[in-house]
mmCIF file of C-alpha atoms in Angstrom:
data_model
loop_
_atom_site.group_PDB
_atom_site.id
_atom_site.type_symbol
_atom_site.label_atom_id
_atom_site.label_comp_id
_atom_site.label_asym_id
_atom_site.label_seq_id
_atom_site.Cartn_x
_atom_site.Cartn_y
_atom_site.Cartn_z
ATOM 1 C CA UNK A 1 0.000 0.000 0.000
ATOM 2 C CA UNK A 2 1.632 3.157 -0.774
ATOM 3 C CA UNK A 3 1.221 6.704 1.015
ATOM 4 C CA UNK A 4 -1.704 7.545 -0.418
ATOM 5 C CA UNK A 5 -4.096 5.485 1.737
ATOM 6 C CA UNK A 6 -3.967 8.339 4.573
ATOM 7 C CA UNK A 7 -5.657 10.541 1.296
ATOM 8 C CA UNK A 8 -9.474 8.840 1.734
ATOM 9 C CA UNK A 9 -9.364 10.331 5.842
ATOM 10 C CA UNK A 10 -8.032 13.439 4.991
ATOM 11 C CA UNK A 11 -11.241 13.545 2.397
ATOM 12 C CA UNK A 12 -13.482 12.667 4.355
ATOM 13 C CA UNK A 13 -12.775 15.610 6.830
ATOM 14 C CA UNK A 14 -12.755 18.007 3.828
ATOM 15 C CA UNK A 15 -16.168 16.835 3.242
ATOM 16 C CA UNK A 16 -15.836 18.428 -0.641
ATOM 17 C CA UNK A 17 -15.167 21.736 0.945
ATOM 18 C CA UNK A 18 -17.266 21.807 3.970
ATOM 19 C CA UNK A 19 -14.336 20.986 6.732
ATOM 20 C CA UNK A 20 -15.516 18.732 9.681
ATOM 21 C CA UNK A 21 -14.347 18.690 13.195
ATOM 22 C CA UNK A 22 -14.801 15.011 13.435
ATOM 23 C CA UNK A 23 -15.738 11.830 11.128
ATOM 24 C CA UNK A 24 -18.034 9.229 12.047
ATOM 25 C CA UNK A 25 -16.602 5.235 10.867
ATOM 26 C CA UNK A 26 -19.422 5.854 8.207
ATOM 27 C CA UNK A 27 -18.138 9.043 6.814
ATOM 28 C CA UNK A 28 -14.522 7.475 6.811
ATOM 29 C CA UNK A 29 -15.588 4.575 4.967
ATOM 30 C CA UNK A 30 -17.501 6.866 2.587
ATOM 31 C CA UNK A 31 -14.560 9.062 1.810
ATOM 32 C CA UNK A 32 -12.213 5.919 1.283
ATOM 33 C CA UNK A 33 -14.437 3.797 -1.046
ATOM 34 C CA UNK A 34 -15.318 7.092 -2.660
ATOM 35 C CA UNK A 35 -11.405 7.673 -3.425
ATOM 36 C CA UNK A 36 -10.701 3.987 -3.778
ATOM 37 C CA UNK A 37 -13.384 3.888 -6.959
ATOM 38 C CA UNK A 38 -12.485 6.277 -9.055
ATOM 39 C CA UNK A 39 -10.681 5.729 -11.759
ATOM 40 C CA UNK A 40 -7.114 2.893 -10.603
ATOM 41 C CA UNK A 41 -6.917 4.292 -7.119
ATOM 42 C CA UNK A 42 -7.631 0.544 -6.255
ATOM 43 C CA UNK A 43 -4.717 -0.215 -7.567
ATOM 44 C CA UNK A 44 -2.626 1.365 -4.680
ATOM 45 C CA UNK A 45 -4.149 -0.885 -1.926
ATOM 46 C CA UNK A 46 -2.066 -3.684 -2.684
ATOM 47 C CA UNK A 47 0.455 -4.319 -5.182
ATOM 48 C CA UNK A 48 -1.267 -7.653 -6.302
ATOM 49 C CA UNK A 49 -4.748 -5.734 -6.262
ATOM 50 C CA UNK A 50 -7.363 -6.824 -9.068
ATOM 51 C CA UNK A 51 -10.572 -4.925 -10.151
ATOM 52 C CA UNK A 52 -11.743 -8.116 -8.859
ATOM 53 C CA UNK A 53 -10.572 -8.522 -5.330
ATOM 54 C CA UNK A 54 -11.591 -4.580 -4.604
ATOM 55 C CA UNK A 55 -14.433 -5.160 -5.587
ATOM 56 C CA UNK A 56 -14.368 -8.387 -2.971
ATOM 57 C CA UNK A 57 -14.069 -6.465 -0.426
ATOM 58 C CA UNK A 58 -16.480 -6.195 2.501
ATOM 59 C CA UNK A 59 -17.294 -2.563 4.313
ATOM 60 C CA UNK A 60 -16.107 -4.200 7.553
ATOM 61 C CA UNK A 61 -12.689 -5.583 6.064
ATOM 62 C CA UNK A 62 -12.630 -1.570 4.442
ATOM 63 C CA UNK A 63 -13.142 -0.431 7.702
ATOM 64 C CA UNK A 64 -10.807 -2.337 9.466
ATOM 65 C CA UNK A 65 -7.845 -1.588 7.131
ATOM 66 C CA UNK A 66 -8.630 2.364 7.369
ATOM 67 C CA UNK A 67 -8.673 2.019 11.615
ATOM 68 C CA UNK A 68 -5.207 0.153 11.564
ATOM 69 C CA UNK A 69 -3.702 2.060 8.708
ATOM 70 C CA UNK A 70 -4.451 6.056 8.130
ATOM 71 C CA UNK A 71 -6.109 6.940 11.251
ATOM 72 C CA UNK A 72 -3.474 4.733 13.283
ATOM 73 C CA UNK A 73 -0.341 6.609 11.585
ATOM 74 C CA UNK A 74 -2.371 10.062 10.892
ATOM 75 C CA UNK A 75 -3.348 9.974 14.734
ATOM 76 C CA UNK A 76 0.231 8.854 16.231
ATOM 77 C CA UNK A 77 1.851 11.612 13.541
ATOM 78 C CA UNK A 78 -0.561 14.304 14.507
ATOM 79 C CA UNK A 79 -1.121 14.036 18.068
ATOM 80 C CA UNK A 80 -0.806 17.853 18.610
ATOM 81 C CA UNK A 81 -2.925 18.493 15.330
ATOM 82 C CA UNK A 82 -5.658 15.504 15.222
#
């Protein structure tokens, strides 16, 4: 997975220009699958990532890889700021 996972959170509290204090799992999950479809973002989850096993994956297993990934780094990176 390259750096670009943490993009999807950082999304999601832009909100497509109307900034949020907080994010809900929902809105997280949102902002990720949102990012995730367009165009080959996919593609950057995994180096052996298919159109196929994206689209394979359940909200929960989604869910669980933005917890332990973004908002684990963004959070331990940002503690001042997040």
């Amino acid at each position: 997975m390259s750096k670009v996972y943490k993009m999807p959170v950082l999304m999601a509290f832009y909100n497509h220009g109307n900034i949020l204090m907080e994010v809900s799992e929902e809105q997280l999950l949102s902002g990720w699958k949102e990012f995730f479809s367009t165009g080959t973002n996919w593609k950057d989850l995994d180096k052996n990532m298919t159109i196929q096993k994206y689209n394979s994956i359940s909200d929960k297993e989604h869910l669980k890889k933005i917890l332990s990934m973004p908002v684990h780094f963004l959070l331990e990176s940002g503690r001042d700021f997040l």
